PDB file of C-alpha atoms in Angstrom:
ATOM      1  CA  UNK A   1      46.079  43.262   1.374  1.00 53.00           C
ATOM      2  CA  UNK A   2      47.331  42.288   4.820  1.00 52.00           C
ATOM      3  CA  UNK A   3      44.177  43.581   6.412  1.00 53.00           C
ATOM      4  CA  UNK A   4      42.048  41.530   4.008  1.00 52.00           C
ATOM      5  CA  UNK A   5      44.005  38.382   4.928  1.00 52.00           C
ATOM      6  CA  UNK A   6      43.523  39.170   8.587  1.00 51.00           C
ATOM      7  CA  UNK A   7      39.765  39.537   8.031  1.00 52.00           C
ATOM      8  CA  UNK A   8      39.578  36.114   6.356  1.00 51.00           C
ATOM      9  CA  UNK A   9      41.643  34.568   9.140  1.00 53.00           C
ATOM     10  CA  UNK A  10      39.283  35.917  11.800  1.00 51.00           C
ATOM     11  CA  UNK A  11      36.188  34.673   9.948  1.00 54.00           C
ATOM     12  CA  UNK A  12      37.762  31.249   9.417  1.00 53.00           C
ATOM     13  CA  UNK A  13      38.720  30.961  13.077  1.00 54.00           C
ATOM     14  CA  UNK A  14      35.191  31.764  14.249  1.00 54.00           C
ATOM     15  CA  UNK A  15      33.661  29.235  11.811  1.00 56.00           C
ATOM     16  CA  UNK A  16      36.113  26.537  12.936  1.00 52.00           C
ATOM     17  CA  UNK A  17      35.293  27.174  16.591  1.00 56.00           C
ATOM     18  CA  UNK A  18      31.561  26.831  15.854  1.00 57.00           C
ATOM     19  CA  UNK A  19      32.057  23.558  13.939  1.00 58.00           C
ATOM     20  CA  UNK A  20      34.184  21.999  16.667  1.00 56.00           C
ATOM     21  CA  UNK A  21      31.626  22.924  19.310  1.00 59.00           C
ATOM     22  CA  UNK A  22      28.736  21.314  17.413  1.00 61.00           C
ATOM     23  CA  UNK A  23      30.702  18.187  16.503  1.00 59.00           C
ATOM     24  CA  UNK A  24      31.435  17.347  20.117  1.00 68.00           C
ATOM     25  CA  UNK A  25      27.908  18.259  21.139  1.00 73.00           C
ATOM     26  CA  UNK A  26      26.364  15.198  19.446  1.00 71.00           C
ATOM     27  CA  UNK A  27      28.716  12.798  21.220  1.00 71.00           C
ATOM     28  CA  UNK A  28      28.049  14.550  24.538  1.00 77.00           C
ATOM     29  CA  UNK A  29      24.290  14.195  23.962  1.00 77.00           C
ATOM     30  CA  UNK A  30      24.698  10.485  23.210  1.00 74.00           C
ATOM     31  CA  UNK A  31      26.943   9.876  26.233  1.00 77.00           C
ATOM     32  CA  UNK A  32      24.581  11.761  28.545  1.00 80.00           C
ATOM     33  CA  UNK A  33      21.632   9.645  27.452  1.00 77.00           C
ATOM     34  CA  UNK A  34      23.489   6.365  28.049  1.00 74.00           C
ATOM     35  CA  UNK A  35      24.650   7.560  31.470  1.00 75.00           C
ATOM     36  CA  UNK A  36      21.209   8.776  32.589  1.00 79.00           C
ATOM     37  CA  UNK A  37      19.073   5.988  31.095  1.00 71.00           C
ATOM     38  CA  UNK A  38      21.599   3.150  31.505  1.00 68.00           C
ATOM     39  CA  UNK A  39      20.860   1.873  27.997  1.00 66.00           C
ATOM     40  CA  UNK A  40      21.742   2.437  24.354  1.00 67.00           C
ATOM     41  CA  UNK A  41      19.357   4.741  22.457  1.00 66.00           C
ATOM     42  CA  UNK A  42      19.969   3.501  18.903  1.00 62.00           C
ATOM     43  CA  UNK A  43      18.613   0.061  18.135  1.00 67.00           C
ATOM     44  CA  UNK A  44      17.525  -1.309  14.761  1.00 70.00           C
ATOM     45  CA  UNK A  45      14.997  -4.070  14.230  1.00 73.00           C
ATOM     46  CA  UNK A  46      14.446  -5.775  10.893  1.00 75.00           C
ATOM     47  CA  UNK A  47      11.650  -8.289  10.359  1.00 79.00           C
ATOM     48  CA  UNK A  48      10.865 -10.534   7.440  1.00 81.00           C
ATOM     49  CA  UNK A  49       9.202 -13.849   6.706  1.00 84.00           C
ATOM     50  CA  UNK A  50      11.359 -16.806   5.695  1.00 83.00           C
ATOM     51  CA  UNK A  51      10.105 -19.816   3.786  1.00 84.00           C
ATOM     52  CA  UNK A  52      10.493 -23.043   5.720  1.00 82.00           C
ATOM     53  CA  UNK A  53      13.601 -25.128   5.060  1.00 82.00           C
ATOM     54  CA  UNK A  54      15.245 -27.980   7.024  1.00 82.00           C
ATOM     55  CA  UNK A  55      17.758 -25.714   8.823  1.00 84.00           C
ATOM     56  CA  UNK A  56      16.002 -22.485   9.724  1.00 84.00           C
ATOM     57  CA  UNK A  57      18.730 -21.291  12.115  1.00 85.00           C
ATOM     58  CA  UNK A  58      21.361 -21.528   9.355  1.00 86.00           C
ATOM     59  CA  UNK A  59      19.068 -19.631   6.993  1.00 86.00           C
ATOM     60  CA  UNK A  60      18.667 -16.940   9.657  1.00 86.00           C
ATOM     61  CA  UNK A  61      22.444 -16.679  10.103  1.00 84.00           C
ATOM     62  CA  UNK A  62      22.872 -16.155   6.358  1.00 85.00           C
ATOM     63  CA  UNK A  63      20.301 -13.375   6.370  1.00 82.00           C
ATOM     64  CA  UNK A  64      21.937 -11.831   9.431  1.00 80.00           C
ATOM     65  CA  UNK A  65      25.258 -11.694   7.572  1.00 81.00           C
ATOM     66  CA  UNK A  66      23.579  -9.940   4.656  1.00 79.00           C
ATOM     67  CA  UNK A  67      21.968  -7.422   7.006  1.00 75.00           C
ATOM     68  CA  UNK A  68      25.296  -6.796   8.727  1.00 75.00           C
ATOM     69  CA  UNK A  69      27.040  -5.981   5.453  1.00 76.00           C
ATOM     70  CA  UNK A  70      24.138  -3.847   4.255  1.00 72.00           C
ATOM     71  CA  UNK A  71      24.008  -1.820   7.466  1.00 70.00           C
ATOM     72  CA  UNK A  72      27.758  -1.272   7.712  1.00 73.00           C
ATOM     73  CA  UNK A  73      28.152  -0.276   4.066  1.00 74.00           C
ATOM     74  CA  UNK A  74      25.149   2.049   4.235  1.00 70.00           C
ATOM     75  CA  UNK A  75      26.042   3.886   7.444  1.00 69.00           C
ATOM     76  CA  UNK A  76      29.718   3.266   8.224  1.00 70.00           C
ATOM     77  CA  UNK A  77      28.733   2.059  11.726  1.00 70.00           C
ATOM     78  CA  UNK A  78      29.986  -1.242  13.087  1.00 73.00           C
ATOM     79  CA  UNK A  79      27.919  -3.362  15.468  1.00 72.00           C
ATOM     80  CA  UNK A  80      28.089  -3.340  19.261  1.00 71.00           C
ATOM     81  CA  UNK A  81      25.446  -6.005  19.862  1.00 70.00           C
ATOM     82  CA  UNK A  82      23.167  -8.066  17.654  1.00 73.00           C
ATOM     83  CA  UNK A  83      20.859 -11.051  17.734  1.00 77.00           C
ATOM     84  CA  UNK A  84      18.222 -12.776  15.701  1.00 81.00           C
ATOM     85  CA  UNK A  85      14.950 -14.248  16.840  1.00 84.00           C
ATOM     86  CA  UNK A  86      12.895 -16.859  14.999  1.00 87.00           C
ATOM     87  CA  UNK A  87       9.248 -17.580  15.707  1.00 89.00           C
ATOM     88  CA  UNK A  88       6.899 -20.220  14.320  1.00 89.00           C
ATOM     89  CA  UNK A  89       3.145 -20.322  14.048  1.00 88.00           C
ATOM     90  CA  UNK A  90       1.434 -20.454  17.451  1.00 90.00           C
ATOM     91  CA  UNK A  91       0.807 -23.827  19.025  1.00 91.00           C
ATOM     92  CA  UNK A  92      -2.505 -24.664  20.636  1.00 91.00           C
ATOM     93  CA  UNK A  93      -1.558 -26.367  23.921  1.00 90.00           C
ATOM     94  CA  UNK A  94      -3.289 -27.687  27.035  1.00 88.00           C
ATOM     95  CA  UNK A  95      -1.217 -27.567  30.250  1.00 87.00           C
ATOM     96  CA  UNK A  96      -0.881 -30.855  32.119  1.00 80.00           C
ATOM     97  CA  UNK A  97      -2.538 -29.579  35.294  1.00 74.00           C
ATOM     98  CA  UNK A  98      -5.645 -28.666  33.281  1.00 62.00           C
ATOM     99  CA  UNK A  99      -5.886 -31.818  31.214  1.00 54.00           C
ATOM    100  CA  UNK A 100      -8.440 -33.416  33.504  1.00 52.00           C
ATOM    101  CA  UNK A 101     -10.149 -30.153  34.499  1.00 53.00           C
ATOM    102  CA  UNK A 102     -11.191 -27.127  32.493  1.00 57.00           C
ATOM    103  CA  UNK A 103      -8.922 -27.873  29.534  1.00 61.00           C
ATOM    104  CA  UNK A 104      -8.230 -24.170  29.090  1.00 73.00           C
ATOM    105  CA  UNK A 105      -6.163 -23.876  25.928  1.00 82.00           C
ATOM    106  CA  UNK A 106      -3.167 -21.606  25.516  1.00 88.00           C
ATOM    107  CA  UNK A 107      -1.737 -20.258  22.291  1.00 91.00           C
ATOM    108  CA  UNK A 108       2.039 -20.113  22.694  1.00 92.00           C
ATOM    109  CA  UNK A 109       4.784 -19.272  20.216  1.00 92.00           C
ATOM    110  CA  UNK A 110       7.754 -21.599  19.546  1.00 94.00           C
ATOM    111  CA  UNK A 111      10.812 -19.319  19.582  1.00 93.00           C
ATOM    112  CA  UNK A 112      14.560 -19.514  18.987  1.00 93.00           C
ATOM    113  CA  UNK A 113      16.549 -16.560  20.355  1.00 90.00           C
ATOM    114  CA  UNK A 114      20.227 -16.485  19.438  1.00 87.00           C
ATOM    115  CA  UNK A 115      22.721 -16.427  22.350  1.00 87.00           C
ATOM    116  CA  UNK A 116      19.909 -16.609  24.907  1.00 89.00           C
ATOM    117  CA  UNK A 117      21.889 -18.576  27.506  1.00 87.00           C
ATOM    118  CA  UNK A 118      24.784 -16.089  27.368  1.00 88.00           C
ATOM    119  CA  UNK A 119      22.542 -13.183  28.326  1.00 87.00           C
ATOM    120  CA  UNK A 120      20.045 -14.816  30.684  1.00 90.00           C
ATOM    121  CA  UNK A 121      20.046 -16.640  33.986  1.00 92.00           C
ATOM    122  CA  UNK A 122      17.760 -19.196  35.553  1.00 93.00           C
ATOM    123  CA  UNK A 123      15.121 -18.039  37.995  1.00 93.00           C
ATOM    124  CA  UNK A 124      14.034 -21.642  38.427  1.00 93.00           C
ATOM    125  CA  UNK A 125      14.684 -25.031  36.835  1.00 93.00           C
ATOM    126  CA  UNK A 126      17.501 -25.712  34.366  1.00 92.00           C
ATOM    127  CA  UNK A 127      18.596 -25.115  30.799  1.00 89.00           C
ATOM    128  CA  UNK A 128      17.490 -27.971  28.489  1.00 86.00           C
ATOM    129  CA  UNK A 129      20.398 -30.323  27.750  1.00 75.00           C
ATOM    130  CA  UNK A 130      18.705 -33.473  26.471  1.00 66.00           C
ATOM    131  CA  UNK A 131      15.417 -34.608  25.005  1.00 66.00           C
ATOM    132  CA  UNK A 132      13.090 -37.413  25.929  1.00 75.00           C
ATOM    133  CA  UNK A 133      11.600 -39.322  23.044  1.00 78.00           C
ATOM    134  CA  UNK A 134       8.714 -37.242  21.736  1.00 81.00           C
ATOM    135  CA  UNK A 135       9.157 -34.522  24.377  1.00 90.00           C
ATOM    136  CA  UNK A 136      10.469 -31.058  23.502  1.00 93.00           C
ATOM    137  CA  UNK A 137      11.994 -29.133  26.462  1.00 94.00           C
ATOM    138  CA  UNK A 138      11.792 -25.352  26.539  1.00 94.00           C
ATOM    139  CA  UNK A 139      12.354 -22.261  28.672  1.00 95.00           C
ATOM    140  CA  UNK A 140       9.847 -19.541  29.487  1.00 94.00           C
ATOM    141  CA  UNK A 141      10.191 -15.980  30.791  1.00 91.00           C
ATOM    142  CA  UNK A 142       9.021 -15.011  34.257  1.00 89.00           C
ATOM    143  CA  UNK A 143       6.157 -13.125  32.640  1.00 87.00           C
ATOM    144  CA  UNK A 144       4.918 -16.199  30.772  1.00 89.00           C
ATOM    145  CA  UNK A 145       5.464 -18.349  33.843  1.00 91.00           C
ATOM    146  CA  UNK A 146       3.229 -16.244  36.087  1.00 89.00           C
ATOM    147  CA  UNK A 147       0.707 -15.142  33.455  1.00 87.00           C
ATOM    148  CA  UNK A 148      -0.214 -18.714  32.515  1.00 88.00           C
ATOM    149  CA  UNK A 149       0.341 -20.260  35.970  1.00 87.00           C
ATOM    150  CA  UNK A 150       2.928 -22.721  34.706  1.00 90.00           C
ATOM    151  CA  UNK A 151       5.381 -24.789  36.750  1.00 91.00           C
ATOM    152  CA  UNK A 152       8.831 -26.233  36.081  1.00 93.00           C
ATOM    153  CA  UNK A 153       8.614 -29.813  34.864  1.00 92.00           C
ATOM    154  CA  UNK A 154       5.035 -29.370  33.666  1.00 92.00           C
ATOM    155  CA  UNK A 155       4.052 -30.789  30.293  1.00 93.00           C
ATOM    156  CA  UNK A 156       2.034 -29.043  27.619  1.00 93.00           C
ATOM    157  CA  UNK A 157       0.057 -31.188  25.212  1.00 92.00           C
ATOM    158  CA  UNK A 158      -0.100 -29.786  21.672  1.00 92.00           C
ATOM    159  CA  UNK A 159      -3.568 -29.974  20.118  1.00 90.00           C
ATOM    160  CA  UNK A 160      -4.415 -30.713  16.476  1.00 88.00           C
ATOM    161  CA  UNK A 161      -0.820 -31.543  15.548  1.00 88.00           C
ATOM    162  CA  UNK A 162       1.163 -34.775  15.504  1.00 88.00           C
ATOM    163  CA  UNK A 163       4.580 -35.762  14.219  1.00 85.00           C
ATOM    164  CA  UNK A 164       5.058 -37.594  10.923  1.00 84.00           C
ATOM    165  CA  UNK A 165       4.464 -40.911  12.668  1.00 85.00           C
ATOM    166  CA  UNK A 166       1.178 -39.741  14.150  1.00 87.00           C
ATOM    167  CA  UNK A 167       2.574 -39.407  17.682  1.00 87.00           C
ATOM    168  CA  UNK A 168       1.381 -36.770  20.136  1.00 90.00           C
ATOM    169  CA  UNK A 169       3.644 -33.744  20.592  1.00 92.00           C
ATOM    170  CA  UNK A 170       4.531 -32.887  24.186  1.00 93.00           C
ATOM    171  CA  UNK A 171       6.390 -29.794  25.391  1.00 94.00           C
ATOM    172  CA  UNK A 172       8.096 -29.730  28.784  1.00 94.00           C
ATOM    173  CA  UNK A 173       8.847 -26.592  30.829  1.00 94.00           C
ATOM    174  CA  UNK A 174      12.516 -27.115  31.767  1.00 94.00           C
ATOM    175  CA  UNK A 175      13.201 -23.733  33.356  1.00 95.00           C
ATOM    176  CA  UNK A 176      12.312 -20.080  33.851  1.00 95.00           C
ATOM    177  CA  UNK A 177      14.716 -17.336  32.743  1.00 92.00           C
ATOM    178  CA  UNK A 178      15.382 -13.662  33.344  1.00 88.00           C
ATOM    179  CA  UNK A 179      18.051 -11.294  32.029  1.00 85.00           C
ATOM    180  CA  UNK A 180      21.480 -11.393  33.707  1.00 85.00           C
ATOM    181  CA  UNK A 181      21.844  -7.619  33.552  1.00 80.00           C
ATOM    182  CA  UNK A 182      18.999  -5.202  32.925  1.00 72.00           C
ATOM    183  CA  UNK A 183      21.415  -2.778  31.239  1.00 69.00           C
ATOM    184  CA  UNK A 184      22.738  -5.427  28.831  1.00 73.00           C
ATOM    185  CA  UNK A 185      22.495  -4.017  25.293  1.00 69.00           C
ATOM    186  CA  UNK A 186      21.130  -7.393  24.163  1.00 75.00           C
ATOM    187  CA  UNK A 187      17.944  -6.799  26.154  1.00 75.00           C
ATOM    188  CA  UNK A 188      17.595  -3.283  24.804  1.00 63.00           C
ATOM    189  CA  UNK A 189      16.472  -4.847  21.516  1.00 59.00           C
ATOM    190  CA  UNK A 190      14.889  -8.141  22.504  1.00 60.00           C
ATOM    191  CA  UNK A 191      11.442  -7.681  24.129  1.00 57.00           C
ATOM    192  CA  UNK A 192      11.553  -8.198  27.867  1.00 58.00           C
ATOM    193  CA  UNK A 193       7.979  -9.306  28.386  1.00 61.00           C
ATOM    194  CA  UNK A 194       7.684 -12.368  26.092  1.00 79.00           C
ATOM    195  CA  UNK A 195       4.137 -13.003  27.165  1.00 81.00           C
ATOM    196  CA  UNK A 196       3.573 -16.145  25.098  1.00 88.00           C
ATOM    197  CA  UNK A 197       6.972 -17.421  23.931  1.00 92.00           C
ATOM    198  CA  UNK A 198       8.412 -20.896  24.433  1.00 94.00           C
ATOM    199  CA  UNK A 199      12.203 -20.781  24.007  1.00 95.00           C
ATOM    200  CA  UNK A 200      13.651 -23.900  22.420  1.00 94.00           C
ATOM    201  CA  UNK A 201      17.192 -24.975  21.666  1.00 91.00           C
ATOM    202  CA  UNK A 202      18.256 -25.192  18.035  1.00 89.00           C
ATOM    203  CA  UNK A 203      17.467 -28.898  17.560  1.00 89.00           C
ATOM    204  CA  UNK A 204      14.050 -28.814  19.248  1.00 90.00           C
ATOM    205  CA  UNK A 205      13.047 -25.620  17.422  1.00 91.00           C
ATOM    206  CA  UNK A 206      13.960 -27.032  14.027  1.00 90.00           C
ATOM    207  CA  UNK A 207      12.237 -30.335  14.788  1.00 89.00           C
ATOM    208  CA  UNK A 208       8.992 -28.505  15.555  1.00 90.00           C
ATOM    209  CA  UNK A 209       9.458 -26.292  12.488  1.00 89.00           C
ATOM    210  CA  UNK A 210       9.832 -29.442  10.395  1.00 89.00           C
ATOM    211  CA  UNK A 211       6.538 -30.773  11.747  1.00 89.00           C
ATOM    212  CA  UNK A 212       4.641 -27.557  11.031  1.00 88.00           C
ATOM    213  CA  UNK A 213       6.454 -26.726   7.762  1.00 83.00           C
ATOM    214  CA  UNK A 214       5.141 -23.173   7.831  1.00 86.00           C
ATOM    215  CA  UNK A 215       6.893 -19.885   7.163  1.00 86.00           C
ATOM    216  CA  UNK A 216       9.129 -18.600   9.941  1.00 89.00           C
ATOM    217  CA  UNK A 217       9.259 -15.013  11.171  1.00 87.00           C
ATOM    218  CA  UNK A 218      12.814 -13.644  11.384  1.00 86.00           C
ATOM    219  CA  UNK A 219      13.578 -10.659  13.552  1.00 82.00           C
ATOM    220  CA  UNK A 220      17.104  -9.241  13.484  1.00 78.00           C
ATOM    221  CA  UNK A 221      18.162  -6.732  16.106  1.00 75.00           C
ATOM    222  CA  UNK A 222      21.310  -4.599  16.025  1.00 73.00           C
ATOM    223  CA  UNK A 223      22.862  -1.869  18.168  1.00 74.00           C
ATOM    224  CA  UNK A 224      25.554   0.201  16.413  1.00 71.00           C
ATOM    225  CA  UNK A 225      28.872   0.912  18.108  1.00 72.00           C
ATOM    226  CA  UNK A 226      29.458   4.661  18.450  1.00 64.00           C
ATOM    227  CA  UNK A 227      33.119   4.039  19.333  1.00 66.00           C
ATOM    228  CA  UNK A 228      33.733   2.380  15.954  1.00 61.00           C
ATOM    229  CA  UNK A 229      33.475   5.647  14.016  1.00 54.00           C
ATOM    230  CA  UNK A 230      36.915   6.960  13.094  1.00 47.00           C
ATOM    231  CA  UNK A 231      36.410   8.807   9.802  1.00 45.00           C
ATOM    232  CA  UNK A 232      35.234  12.441   9.957  1.00 49.00           C
ATOM    233  CA  UNK A 233      35.312  12.366  13.758  1.00 49.00           C
ATOM    234  CA  UNK A 234      32.152  13.356  15.559  1.00 52.00           C
ATOM    235  CA  UNK A 235      30.566  14.607  12.342  1.00 56.00           C
ATOM    236  CA  UNK A 236      30.900  11.076  10.930  1.00 59.00           C
ATOM    237  CA  UNK A 237      29.222   9.676  14.043  1.00 61.00           C
ATOM    238  CA  UNK A 238      26.176  11.900  13.678  1.00 63.00           C
ATOM    239  CA  UNK A 239      25.981  11.299   9.930  1.00 69.00           C
ATOM    240  CA  UNK A 240      26.116   7.539  10.478  1.00 68.00           C
ATOM    241  CA  UNK A 241      23.162   7.623  12.859  1.00 67.00           C
ATOM    242  CA  UNK A 242      21.225   9.912  10.535  1.00 68.00           C
ATOM    243  CA  UNK A 243      21.783   7.468   7.665  1.00 69.00           C
ATOM    244  CA  UNK A 244      20.582   4.672   9.933  1.00 65.00           C
ATOM    245  CA  UNK A 245      17.415   6.616  10.682  1.00 61.00           C
ATOM    246  CA  UNK A 246      16.889   7.266   6.970  1.00 65.00           C
ATOM    247  CA  UNK A 247      17.135   3.539   6.217  1.00 58.00           C
ATOM    248  CA  UNK A 248      14.449   2.925   8.808  1.00 51.00           C
ATOM    249  CA  UNK A 249      12.183   5.394   7.042  1.00 49.00           C
ATOM    250  CA  UNK A 250      12.766   3.979   3.553  1.00 51.00           C
ATOM    251  CA  UNK A 251      12.130   0.293   4.228  1.00 49.00           C
ATOM    252  CA  UNK A 252       8.998  -0.801   6.037  1.00 48.00           C
ATOM    253  CA  UNK A 253      10.638  -3.894   7.544  1.00 60.00           C
ATOM    254  CA  UNK A 254      13.305  -1.722   9.213  1.00 63.00           C
ATOM    255  CA  UNK A 255      12.352   0.088  12.409  1.00 65.00           C
ATOM    256  CA  UNK A 256      14.246   2.248  14.880  1.00 63.00           C
ATOM    257  CA  UNK A 257      13.574   2.499  18.587  1.00 62.00           C
ATOM    258  CA  UNK A 258      11.865   5.696  19.717  1.00 62.00           C
ATOM    259  CA  UNK A 259      14.875   6.466  21.927  1.00 69.00           C
ATOM    260  CA  UNK A 260      16.910   7.228  18.799  1.00 68.00           C
ATOM    261  CA  UNK A 261      14.528  10.054  17.917  1.00 69.00           C
ATOM    262  CA  UNK A 262      14.778  11.396  21.459  1.00 74.00           C
ATOM    263  CA  UNK A 263      18.559  11.688  21.205  1.00 75.00           C
ATOM    264  CA  UNK A 264      18.508  13.300  17.764  1.00 72.00           C
ATOM    265  CA  UNK A 265      15.796  15.741  18.845  1.00 76.00           C
ATOM    266  CA  UNK A 266      17.737  16.586  22.006  1.00 78.00           C
ATOM    267  CA  UNK A 267      20.833  17.212  19.904  1.00 73.00           C
ATOM    268  CA  UNK A 268      18.976  19.444  17.440  1.00 75.00           C
ATOM    269  CA  UNK A 269      17.524  21.505  20.294  1.00 80.00           C
ATOM    270  CA  UNK A 270      20.910  21.946  21.963  1.00 76.00           C
ATOM    271  CA  UNK A 271      22.560  22.684  18.599  1.00 74.00           C
ATOM    272  CA  UNK A 272      20.095  25.524  17.984  1.00 77.00           C
ATOM    273  CA  UNK A 273      20.857  26.935  21.413  1.00 76.00           C
ATOM    274  CA  UNK A 274      24.618  26.723  20.820  1.00 71.00           C
ATOM    275  CA  UNK A 275      24.283  28.397  17.414  1.00 72.00           C
ATOM    276  CA  UNK A 276      22.178  31.190  18.908  1.00 73.00           C
ATOM    277  CA  UNK A 277      24.752  31.811  21.620  1.00 70.00           C
ATOM    278  CA  UNK A 278      27.579  31.673  19.069  1.00 67.00           C
ATOM    279  CA  UNK A 279      25.816  34.196  16.810  1.00 69.00           C
ATOM    280  CA  UNK A 280      25.280  36.498  19.764  1.00 71.00           C
ATOM    281  CA  UNK A 281      28.950  36.330  20.714  1.00 64.00           C
ATOM    282  CA  UNK A 282      30.400  36.324  17.204  1.00 64.00           C
ATOM    283  CA  UNK A 283      29.437  39.864  16.222  1.00 64.00           C
ATOM    284  CA  UNK A 284      31.039  41.687  19.172  1.00 67.00           C
ATOM    285  CA  UNK A 285      33.992  39.278  19.097  1.00 62.00           C
ATOM    286  CA  UNK A 286      34.671  39.930  15.406  1.00 62.00           C
ATOM    287  CA  UNK A 287      34.253  43.694  15.841  1.00 67.00           C
ATOM    288  CA  UNK A 288      36.627  43.636  18.801  1.00 66.00           C
ATOM    289  CA  UNK A 289      39.246  41.647  16.900  1.00 63.00           C
ATOM    290  CA  UNK A 290      38.961  43.825  13.812  1.00 64.00           C
ATOM    291  CA  UNK A 291      39.191  47.000  15.854  1.00 64.00           C
ATOM    292  CA  UNK A 292      42.273  45.678  17.600  1.00 61.00           C
ATOM    293  CA  UNK A 293      43.935  44.537  14.368  1.00 61.00           C
ATOM    294  CA  UNK A 294      43.205  47.753  12.464  1.00 62.00           C
ATOM    295  CA  UNK A 295      44.408  50.001  15.284  1.00 67.00           C
ATOM    296  CA  UNK A 296      47.485  47.929  16.051  1.00 58.00           C
ATOM    297  CA  UNK A 297      49.703  49.583  13.353  1.00 60.00           C
ATOM    298  CA  UNK A 298      48.834  53.044  14.663  1.00 57.00           C
ATOM    299  CA  UNK A 299      49.612  51.973  18.246  1.00 56.00           C
ATOM    300  CA  UNK A 300      52.954  50.516  17.193  1.00 57.00           C
ATOM    301  CA  UNK A 301      53.806  53.700  15.277  1.00 59.00           C
ATOM    302  CA  UNK A 302      53.067  55.864  18.306  1.00 57.00           C
ATOM    303  CA  UNK A 303      55.155  53.640  20.555  1.00 54.00           C
ATOM    304  CA  UNK A 304      58.114  53.753  18.196  1.00 57.00           C
ATOM    305  CA  UNK A 305      57.893  57.513  17.928  1.00 56.00           C
TER     306      UNK A 305
END
């Protein structure tokens, strides 16, 4: 009976050692990726179309709260960083410097990006702080700035659209922005290029939305916080990310960044290697332990005699 108990104890110890090794392996894989790539691998993007209403930013905040609850309840992962982005229908504009020349038209997208000023810095110009009558100030990315040969202070004249009083709509380039830190998790989700986006403050964005009265595209981005997982230890961390990936596969409006797949695939590969090594070592280890335990009574008897 004692020998049977010893056998179970040995088997249980080996299984526990294997489990502990694999649990820590996922966290090590995640940490290694962040250290080497200087960015977070798991990012979720959710897109949907919202019907126009007078306060689109408030509607977006409500939807963000619903997404937050849904994600946390579904996966057990809290949020490290998040944002939402709203875009309207493209505007057909003619830049001021072209008005008397070729009149080359640009199709640019009115955009509201939550917490933009907190995560960006000015490359040129200034952040919009006031509005002229009938003029809507905005920011553009460096990419947009150079691609369309724009300049700070330049005005863009919107074609085929007027306000409710029939007045012309004019957009003014107030400044050019870039990210404060390239490794900021905020910019791991938000697109860095923004080739045709005009970034407006809340009031200007909603004023333009009220003129167009068209559906608004909502894009919600979220990066989960690996350090928030406390239940089930490292196993809970891996399970949470797997559930997040499953949600992305079930709902077409939910997408995961490709980096998430890279980390999970890297983990699976390393896990297979660890299991193979463990299996190779387990057999001789178990035989050695059993041989030692079964011969121990005889050794003790001989010593006592």
